Amino acid sequence: MFFDSHAHLDDNQFDGDRDRLIRGLTNRGIGLVVNPGADMASSRFAVKIAEKYPHIYAAVGVHPHDADSMGDRDIYELEKLAAHEKVVAIGEIGLDYYYDNSKRDIQRIRFIQQIELAGHVGLPIIVHNRDAHADTLDIIRKNIDNISGGIMHCFSGSVELMREFIDMGFYISLGGPVTFKNAKRPIDIAREVPLERLLIETDSPYLTPHPFRGRRNDPGYVSLIAQKIAQIRGMRAEEVADITFRNALKLFNIEYERDVNAMDTFVYALGDALYINLTNKCTNSCNFCIRNENTGVGGYNLWLNREPTSKEVIDLIGDASQYSEIIFCGYGEPTIKLDELLEIARSVKAQGGKVRINTNGQANLYHGKNITPRFEGLIDTVSISLNAPTAYEYQQICKSDYGEDAFHGLLEFASECKKYVPNVVFTVVDVLSPDKIEASRRLAEELGVQFRVRTFIEKQDLA
Ligand code: SF4
């Protein structure tokens, strides 16, 4: 998981898709993000965003560009905002002598005031410094008693300057510029920065990393920055992700608990397919089910705090045609959520996508009627977990709520599916004895459905 220590999710460039983007970050491997404020309005908005999403935290502050417009009383409002439990820093604050959007003496005054605020509330600072190295260093040195840690955000100075800030307890954050083709200083910094003081950030929607420069940036691209730093230092990107994640937790004093901080995983990508996790309910309790031992697959936690709506899933899927298949397979039986499943399938088919359901085949028993006609035109493949060639053995393995009726219901469901779905497949796991696998194969042949033996990974299989 990655920690993006600096992303302006409040920026109006995210107005069209903010919710979808933020909800999808967990699935893209982004564990946590800090959203710094740039002025009073964006500081307020950053707190609102952090309130809404468990994996987003906020910083509040006024950027040097807006120093001129900061009023004397704004410092009191920042103090109130800083008391919020999801506010973890004062920022972004500092000096910008490149654009000079605010008068330099006013920039310095507001910078010092906000450092004093950080000292008062006991939070680290997030520092913007562009072409103002000497004054930034001077102000920080003179106010060091009010500083309890901080970040030199998107650091652009020399290695010598970096060492000065590190000696004063600062972390050095690297962003998109380290990936740029003409990068020099950021590469020197990436090579020299002590790992225990390194952070990564996107500064999105700005500074999009290579090779996506020119597009809108978002926290999902932080992995490219980790990859580049890993390449420079001869490490693995996962190591950079782990180290910077831990560094950020320490600096921001965040206790990360995946179950608390992660968004529910409603969709998850594995290979070139996208999987949909609609529910944790199931009418079986299979001996081999991954749910008995693990929290998820492929690094995704599939236990849900709540079930998604079809609209949420459709939004998260986005362009369905980019995936080889959209597969309903999560930590539960997807046909239990039949209406949602079909509405999502309709949306996928309208985009030219392919739809598969991995199921225990008990939908008709669960709904008390034959639901398979509703699959027509919407479902390309139904993959039914057969697991055994007889009702008795099935019940021994799968412990269905319907007893041995489950097996007979499953066979009937398969024959009905054949009328409405192009591909119907029985699957068994390869731990069955060869004669049972053979008997299952014959059963599939008798019913005229396809047959597949799937690899069993001990205690890690789903229907
Ligand atoms: S393996 Fe599938 S059918 Fe069996 S309990 Fe798990 S989710 Fe349900």
Coordinates of C-alpha atoms and ligand atoms in Angstrom, one line a residue:
M1 CA 0.0 0.0 0.0
F2 CA 1.1 3.6 -0.8
F3 CA 0.8 6.7 1.3
D4 CA 0.4 9.8 -0.8
S5 CA 1.5 12.5 1.6
H6 CA 0.3 15.4 -0.5
A7 CA -2.7 15.5 -2.8
H8 CA -5.2 18.4 -3.4
L9 CA -8.3 16.3 -3.7
D10 CA -10.3 19.4 -2.9
D11 CA -9.1 21.0 -6.2
N12 CA -11.9 21.8 -8.6
Q13 CA -10.3 19.6 -11.2
F14 CA -11.8 16.7 -9.2
D15 CA -15.3 18.2 -9.1
G16 CA -16.6 15.8 -11.8
D17 CA -15.4 12.5 -10.3
R18 CA -14.1 13.2 -6.8
D19 CA -16.2 10.6 -5.0
R20 CA -15.6 7.8 -7.6
L21 CA -11.9 8.6 -7.6
I22 CA -11.5 8.6 -3.8
R23 CA -13.6 5.4 -3.3
G24 CA -11.5 3.6 -5.9
L25 CA -8.1 4.5 -4.4
T26 CA -8.0 1.5 -2.1
N27 CA -8.4 -0.8 -5.0
R28 CA -5.4 0.9 -6.7
G29 CA -3.2 0.2 -3.7
I30 CA -3.4 3.7 -2.2
G31 CA -3.9 3.2 1.5
L32 CA -3.8 6.7 2.8
V33 CA -3.7 10.3 1.5
V34 CA -3.2 13.7 3.2
N35 CA -5.1 16.5 1.5
P36 CA -3.4 19.9 2.5
G37 CA -5.4 23.1 2.3
A38 CA -4.2 26.0 0.1
D39 CA -6.4 28.8 1.4
M40 CA -9.2 29.1 3.9
A41 CA -11.9 27.6 1.6
S42 CA -9.8 24.7 0.6
S43 CA -8.8 24.0 4.2
R44 CA -12.4 23.8 5.1
F45 CA -13.1 21.5 2.2
A46 CA -10.1 19.3 2.9
V47 CA -11.5 18.7 6.4
K48 CA -14.9 17.8 5.0
I49 CA -13.4 15.3 2.6
A50 CA -11.3 13.8 5.4
E51 CA -14.5 13.5 7.5
K52 CA -16.2 11.6 4.7
Y53 CA -13.6 9.0 3.8
P54 CA -11.6 6.8 6.2
H55 CA -8.5 6.8 4.1
I56 CA -8.2 10.6 3.7
Y57 CA -6.6 12.9 6.2
A58 CA -6.4 16.7 6.0
A59 CA -3.9 19.5 6.7
V60 CA -5.1 23.1 7.0
G61 CA -3.2 26.2 6.1
V62 CA -2.7 29.1 3.7
H63 CA -0.3 28.7 0.8
P64 CA 2.2 31.5 0.1
H65 CA 0.3 32.3 -3.1
D66 CA -2.7 33.3 -0.9
A67 CA -0.8 35.0 1.9
D68 CA -2.0 38.5 0.8
S69 CA -5.7 37.4 1.1
M70 CA -5.2 35.8 4.5
G71 CA -6.9 37.9 7.2
D72 CA -5.6 38.3 10.8
R73 CA -8.6 36.4 12.1
D74 CA -8.1 33.5 9.8
I75 CA -5.5 32.1 12.1
Y76 CA -8.2 31.5 14.7
E77 CA -10.3 29.6 12.2
L78 CA -7.3 27.5 11.2
E79 CA -6.8 26.7 14.9
K80 CA -10.4 25.5 15.2
L81 CA -10.0 23.4 12.0
A82 CA -6.7 22.0 13.3
A83 CA -8.6 20.6 16.4
H84 CA -10.4 18.1 14.1
E85 CA -9.3 14.5 14.7
K86 CA -8.7 14.0 10.9
V87 CA -6.4 17.0 10.7
V88 CA -2.8 15.8 10.9
A89 CA -0.7 18.9 9.9
I90 CA -0.6 22.6 9.3
G91 CA 0.0 23.2 5.6
E92 CA 0.7 23.9 3.0
I93 CA 2.6 26.9 4.1
G94 CA 5.8 28.5 3.2
L95 CA 7.4 30.9 0.6
D96 CA 7.2 31.1 -3.1
Y97 CA 9.5 33.7 -4.7
Y98 CA 9.1 32.1 -8.2
Y99 CA 5.6 33.3 -8.8
D100 CA 5.5 36.1 -6.2
N101 CA 1.7 35.9 -6.2
S102 CA 1.7 37.5 -2.7
K103 CA 4.1 40.2 -1.4
R104 CA 7.2 38.6 0.0
D105 CA 7.1 40.3 3.4
I106 CA 3.4 39.2 3.8
Q107 CA 4.4 35.7 2.8
R108 CA 7.0 35.6 5.6
I109 CA 4.6 37.0 8.2
R110 CA 1.9 34.4 7.3
F111 CA 4.5 31.6 7.2
I112 CA 5.8 32.5 10.7
Q113 CA 2.2 32.9 12.1
Q114 CA 1.3 29.4 10.9
I115 CA 4.5 27.9 12.2
E116 CA 3.5 29.4 15.6
L117 CA 0.0 27.9 15.2
A118 CA 1.6 24.5 14.5
G119 CA 3.6 24.8 17.7
H120 CA 0.5 25.8 19.6
V121 CA -1.6 22.8 18.4
G122 CA 1.3 20.3 18.3
L123 CA 1.1 19.4 14.6
P124 CA 3.9 19.0 12.0
I125 CA 4.1 21.5 9.1
I126 CA 4.0 20.9 5.4
V127 CA 6.3 23.4 3.8
H128 CA 6.2 24.8 0.2
N129 CA 9.5 26.4 -0.8
R130 CA 10.1 27.6 -4.3
D131 CA 13.1 29.8 -5.1
A132 CA 13.1 30.9 -1.4
H133 CA 15.7 28.6 0.1
A134 CA 17.6 31.1 2.2
D135 CA 14.5 32.7 3.8
T136 CA 12.8 29.3 4.3
L137 CA 15.9 28.0 6.1
D138 CA 16.2 31.2 8.1
I139 CA 12.6 31.2 9.2
I140 CA 12.6 27.6 10.2
R141 CA 15.9 27.9 12.1
K142 CA 14.6 30.9 14.1
N143 CA 11.3 29.2 14.8
I144 CA 12.5 25.7 15.4
D145 CA 11.1 25.7 19.0
N146 CA 7.6 25.8 17.5
I147 CA 8.2 23.0 15.1
S148 CA 7.4 19.4 15.9
G149 CA 8.4 17.8 12.7
G150 CA 7.5 18.6 9.2
I151 CA 7.8 17.9 5.5
M152 CA 9.7 19.7 2.8
H153 CA 7.0 19.1 0.2
C154 CA 8.1 18.3 -3.4
F155 CA 11.6 19.2 -2.4
S156 CA 13.5 21.0 -5.2
G157 CA 16.7 22.1 -3.4
S158 CA 20.2 20.8 -3.3
V159 CA 21.5 17.8 -1.3
E160 CA 23.3 20.3 1.1
L161 CA 20.0 22.1 1.8
M162 CA 18.2 18.8 2.2
R163 CA 20.8 17.9 4.9
E164 CA 20.1 21.1 6.7
F165 CA 16.4 20.4 6.9
I166 CA 16.9 16.8 7.9
D167 CA 19.2 18.0 10.7
M168 CA 16.2 20.0 11.9
G169 CA 13.9 17.0 12.0
F170 CA 12.3 17.3 8.6
Y171 CA 11.1 14.7 6.2
I172 CA 11.8 15.1 2.4
S173 CA 8.9 14.4 0.1
L174 CA 9.5 13.6 -3.6
G175 CA 6.8 13.9 -6.3
G176 CA 6.4 13.7 -10.0
P177 CA 9.5 15.8 -10.9
V178 CA 11.8 12.9 -9.9
T179 CA 10.3 11.0 -12.9
F180 CA 10.7 13.8 -15.4
K181 CA 13.2 13.2 -18.2
N182 CA 15.2 16.4 -17.4
A183 CA 15.3 15.7 -13.6
K184 CA 18.6 16.2 -12.0
R185 CA 18.3 17.6 -8.5
P186 CA 15.3 15.3 -7.5
I187 CA 17.4 12.3 -8.6
D188 CA 20.3 13.4 -6.5
I189 CA 17.9 13.8 -3.5
A190 CA 16.3 10.4 -4.2
R191 CA 19.7 8.9 -4.1
E192 CA 21.0 10.7 -1.0
V193 CA 18.0 11.1 1.3
P194 CA 18.1 8.8 4.3
L195 CA 15.3 6.3 3.9
E196 CA 13.9 7.0 7.3
R197 CA 13.2 10.6 6.2
L198 CA 11.7 9.9 2.8
L199 CA 8.1 10.5 1.8
I200 CA 6.3 10.3 -1.5
E201 CA 3.5 12.4 -2.9
T202 CA 1.7 13.3 -6.1
D203 CA 0.8 17.0 -5.4
S204 CA -2.2 16.1 -7.6
P205 CA -3.8 17.3 -9.7
Y206 CA -0.5 18.9 -10.6
L207 CA 3.0 17.5 -11.5
T208 CA 1.8 14.3 -13.1
P209 CA 4.7 11.8 -13.3
H210 CA 6.2 10.6 -16.5
P211 CA 4.9 9.0 -18.8
F212 CA 1.5 10.7 -18.1
R213 CA 2.7 14.3 -18.0
G214 CA 0.0 16.6 -19.4
R215 CA -2.9 14.5 -17.9
R216 CA -4.5 15.3 -14.6
N217 CA -2.6 13.8 -11.7
D218 CA -4.2 11.8 -9.0
P219 CA -3.0 9.7 -6.0
G220 CA -3.0 6.5 -8.0
Y221 CA 0.1 7.7 -9.8
V222 CA 2.1 7.8 -6.6
S223 CA 3.3 4.2 -7.5
L224 CA 5.3 5.7 -10.4
I225 CA 7.2 7.9 -8.0
A226 CA 8.0 4.9 -5.8
Q227 CA 9.1 2.9 -8.8
K228 CA 11.5 5.7 -9.9
I229 CA 13.0 6.1 -6.5
A230 CA 13.4 2.3 -6.2
Q231 CA 15.1 2.3 -9.6
I232 CA 17.5 5.0 -8.5
R233 CA 18.3 3.3 -5.2
G234 CA 18.4 -0.3 -6.5
M235 CA 15.4 -1.3 -4.4
R236 CA 12.0 -2.8 -5.0
A237 CA 9.1 -0.4 -5.3
E238 CA 7.3 -2.4 -2.6
E239 CA 10.1 -1.5 -0.2
V240 CA 9.8 2.2 -1.0
A241 CA 6.1 1.9 -0.5
D242 CA 6.5 0.2 2.9
I243 CA 9.2 2.6 4.2
T244 CA 7.4 5.8 3.1
F245 CA 4.1 4.4 4.4
R246 CA 5.6 3.8 7.9
N247 CA 7.4 7.2 7.8
A248 CA 4.2 9.0 7.0
L249 CA 2.3 7.2 9.8
K250 CA 5.0 8.2 12.3
L251 CA 5.2 11.9 11.2
F252 CA 1.4 12.4 11.1
N253 CA 0.8 10.2 14.2
I254 CA -1.8 8.1 12.4
E255 CA -2.5 4.5 13.6
Y256 CA -3.4 2.7 10.4
E257 CA -5.9 -0.1 10.8
R258 CA -6.9 -1.6 7.5
D259 CA -10.4 -2.5 8.6
V260 CA -10.9 1.1 9.8
N261 CA -9.0 3.1 7.1
A262 CA -9.7 1.1 4.0
M263 CA -12.8 1.7 1.9
D264 CA -14.9 -1.4 1.4
T265 CA -13.6 -3.4 -1.7
F266 CA -16.6 -3.5 -4.0
V267 CA -14.5 -4.0 -7.1
Y268 CA -11.0 -5.4 -7.5
A269 CA -8.7 -6.0 -10.4
L270 CA -6.8 -9.3 -10.8
G271 CA -4.9 -9.8 -14.0
D272 CA -6.9 -8.2 -16.8
A273 CA -10.3 -8.9 -15.3
L274 CA -12.3 -6.9 -12.8
Y275 CA -14.1 -8.7 -10.0
I276 CA -17.2 -7.5 -8.2
N277 CA -17.8 -8.1 -4.5
L278 CA -21.5 -7.6 -3.9
T279 CA -22.1 -9.3 -0.6
N280 CA -20.7 -11.4 2.2
K281 CA -23.8 -13.6 2.4
C282 CA -23.7 -17.1 1.3
T283 CA -26.0 -20.1 1.5
N284 CA -23.0 -22.5 1.8
S285 CA -20.2 -22.9 4.3
C286 CA -17.6 -24.8 2.2
N287 CA -14.7 -26.5 3.9
F288 CA -12.2 -25.0 1.5
C289 CA -13.6 -21.5 1.4
I290 CA -10.9 -18.8 1.6
R291 CA -13.1 -16.9 4.0
N292 CA -12.4 -19.4 6.7
E293 CA -8.8 -18.3 6.9
N294 CA -8.1 -15.1 5.1
T295 CA -9.5 -11.6 4.8
G296 CA -9.3 -11.4 1.0
V297 CA -7.4 -12.2 -2.1
G298 CA -4.6 -10.4 -3.9
G299 CA -4.1 -7.9 -1.1
Y300 CA -7.8 -6.9 -1.2
N301 CA -9.8 -7.1 2.0
L302 CA -13.1 -8.5 0.8
W303 CA -15.0 -8.3 4.1
L304 CA -17.6 -5.6 3.7
N305 CA -19.0 -3.2 6.3
R306 CA -22.0 -2.7 4.0
E307 CA -23.1 -3.9 0.6
P308 CA -22.7 -1.6 -2.4
T309 CA -25.5 -0.2 -4.5
S310 CA -25.5 -1.0 -8.2
K311 CA -24.7 2.7 -9.0
E312 CA -21.7 2.6 -6.8
V313 CA -20.3 -0.5 -8.6
I314 CA -21.1 0.9 -12.0
D315 CA -19.3 4.1 -11.1
L316 CA -16.3 2.1 -9.9
I317 CA -16.1 0.0 -13.0
G318 CA -15.9 3.0 -15.3
D319 CA -15.1 1.8 -18.8
A320 CA -16.0 -1.9 -18.7
S321 CA -14.5 -2.6 -22.1
Q322 CA -11.0 -2.1 -20.8
Y323 CA -11.3 -5.5 -18.9
S324 CA -11.2 -9.0 -20.4
E325 CA -14.2 -9.9 -18.2
I326 CA -16.3 -8.4 -15.4
I327 CA -16.7 -11.3 -12.9
F328 CA -19.1 -11.4 -10.1
C329 CA -17.0 -13.2 -7.5
G330 CA -16.3 -11.9 -4.0
Y331 CA -16.7 -13.0 -0.4
G332 CA -20.2 -14.3 -0.8
E333 CA -22.8 -15.6 -3.2
P334 CA -23.4 -12.9 -5.9
T335 CA -26.8 -14.1 -7.0
I336 CA -28.2 -13.2 -3.6
K337 CA -28.0 -9.6 -4.8
L338 CA -29.7 -10.5 -8.1
D339 CA -31.3 -7.1 -8.9
E340 CA -28.0 -5.2 -8.4
L341 CA -26.1 -7.9 -10.3
L342 CA -28.4 -7.6 -13.3
E343 CA -28.4 -3.8 -13.3
I344 CA -24.6 -3.8 -13.2
A345 CA -24.5 -6.5 -16.0
R346 CA -26.8 -4.4 -18.1
S347 CA -24.4 -1.4 -17.8
V348 CA -21.4 -3.6 -18.7
K349 CA -23.1 -5.1 -21.7
A350 CA -24.1 -1.7 -22.9
Q351 CA -20.4 -0.8 -23.0
G352 CA -19.5 -4.0 -24.9
G353 CA -18.0 -5.8 -21.9
K354 CA -18.2 -9.5 -21.0
V355 CA -20.0 -10.7 -17.8
R356 CA -19.3 -13.9 -15.8
I357 CA -21.0 -15.1 -12.6
N358 CA -19.1 -17.4 -10.3
T359 CA -21.8 -19.0 -8.3
N360 CA -22.8 -21.9 -6.0
G361 CA -25.8 -22.5 -8.3
Q362 CA -28.4 -22.1 -5.5
A363 CA -30.0 -18.9 -6.9
N364 CA -33.4 -20.6 -7.7
L365 CA -33.6 -22.1 -4.3
Y366 CA -32.7 -18.8 -2.6
H367 CA -35.2 -16.8 -4.6
G368 CA -37.9 -19.5 -4.6
K369 CA -38.3 -19.4 -8.4
N370 CA -36.5 -19.9 -11.7
I371 CA -34.5 -16.7 -12.1
T372 CA -32.4 -17.8 -15.1
P373 CA -34.6 -16.2 -17.8
R374 CA -33.4 -12.8 -16.4
F375 CA -29.8 -13.7 -17.5
E376 CA -30.7 -13.6 -21.2
G377 CA -28.6 -11.1 -23.1
L378 CA -26.8 -9.9 -19.9
I379 CA -24.6 -12.8 -18.8
D380 CA -22.0 -14.5 -21.0
T381 CA -20.8 -17.2 -18.6
V382 CA -22.2 -18.9 -15.5
S383 CA -19.5 -20.8 -13.7
I384 CA -21.0 -23.2 -11.1
S385 CA -19.0 -24.7 -8.4
L386 CA -20.0 -28.3 -8.5
N387 CA -17.4 -29.6 -6.0
A388 CA -18.7 -33.2 -5.8
P389 CA -20.5 -35.8 -8.0
T390 CA -23.3 -36.7 -5.5
A391 CA -25.7 -34.9 -3.2
Y392 CA -24.3 -36.6 -0.2
E393 CA -20.7 -35.7 -1.0
Y394 CA -21.7 -32.1 -2.0
Q395 CA -23.3 -31.6 1.4
Q396 CA -20.3 -33.0 3.2
I397 CA -18.0 -30.5 1.5
C398 CA -20.3 -27.5 1.1
K399 CA -22.6 -27.6 4.1
S400 CA -25.5 -25.8 2.3
D401 CA -28.4 -24.2 4.2
Y402 CA -30.6 -26.4 1.9
G403 CA -29.0 -29.7 2.8
E404 CA -28.8 -32.3 0.0
D405 CA -31.5 -30.4 -1.9
A406 CA -28.8 -27.9 -2.7
F407 CA -27.1 -30.4 -5.1
H408 CA -30.3 -31.2 -7.0
G409 CA -31.2 -27.5 -7.2
L410 CA -27.7 -26.8 -8.6
L411 CA -28.1 -29.3 -11.4
E412 CA -31.5 -27.9 -12.3
F413 CA -30.2 -24.4 -12.2
A414 CA -27.4 -25.4 -14.6
S415 CA -29.9 -26.9 -17.1
E416 CA -32.0 -23.8 -17.0
C417 CA -29.0 -21.5 -17.4
K418 CA -28.2 -23.3 -20.7
K419 CA -31.3 -21.9 -22.2
Y420 CA -30.3 -18.3 -21.6
V421 CA -26.5 -18.1 -21.2
P422 CA -24.0 -19.0 -23.9
N423 CA -21.4 -20.6 -21.6
V424 CA -22.3 -22.7 -18.6
V425 CA -19.4 -24.4 -16.8
F426 CA -19.1 -26.8 -13.9
T427 CA -16.0 -26.5 -11.8
V428 CA -14.4 -28.8 -9.3
V429 CA -11.2 -28.3 -7.3
D430 CA -8.3 -30.7 -8.1
V431 CA -8.1 -32.2 -4.6
L432 CA -11.0 -34.5 -5.4
S433 CA -9.9 -38.1 -6.1
P434 CA -9.5 -38.9 -9.9
D435 CA -12.6 -41.1 -9.9
K436 CA -14.7 -38.3 -8.3
I437 CA -13.3 -35.8 -10.8
E438 CA -14.2 -38.2 -13.6
A439 CA -17.7 -38.7 -12.2
S440 CA -18.2 -35.0 -12.1
R441 CA -17.0 -34.7 -15.7
R442 CA -19.6 -37.3 -16.8
L443 CA -22.3 -35.3 -14.9
A444 CA -21.3 -32.2 -16.9
E445 CA -21.4 -34.1 -20.1
E446 CA -24.9 -35.5 -19.3
L447 CA -26.2 -32.0 -18.7
G448 CA -24.4 -30.6 -21.8
V449 CA -22.3 -28.1 -19.8
Q450 CA -18.6 -27.4 -19.9
F451 CA -16.3 -28.7 -17.3
R452 CA -13.2 -27.3 -15.7
V453 CA -10.9 -28.5 -12.9
R454 CA -9.6 -25.6 -10.9
T455 CA -6.4 -25.5 -8.8
F456 CA -7.0 -25.7 -5.1
I457 CA -4.7 -23.6 -3.0
E458 CA -5.1 -24.8 0.5
K459 CA -7.8 -22.9 2.4
Q460 CA -7.7 -20.3 -0.4
D461 CA -10.5 -21.0 -2.8
L462 CA -13.8 -19.4 -3.6
A463 CA -16.7 -20.8 -5.6
Ligands
SF4_1 S1 -16.5 -21.1 -1.5 FE1 -18.1 -19.8 -2.4 S2 -20.0 -21.0 -2.1 FE2 -18.5 -21.8 -0.7 S3 -18.8 -20.7 1.2 FE3 -17.2 -19.6 0.1 S4 -18.3 -18.0 -1.0 FE4 -19.8 -19.6 -0.4

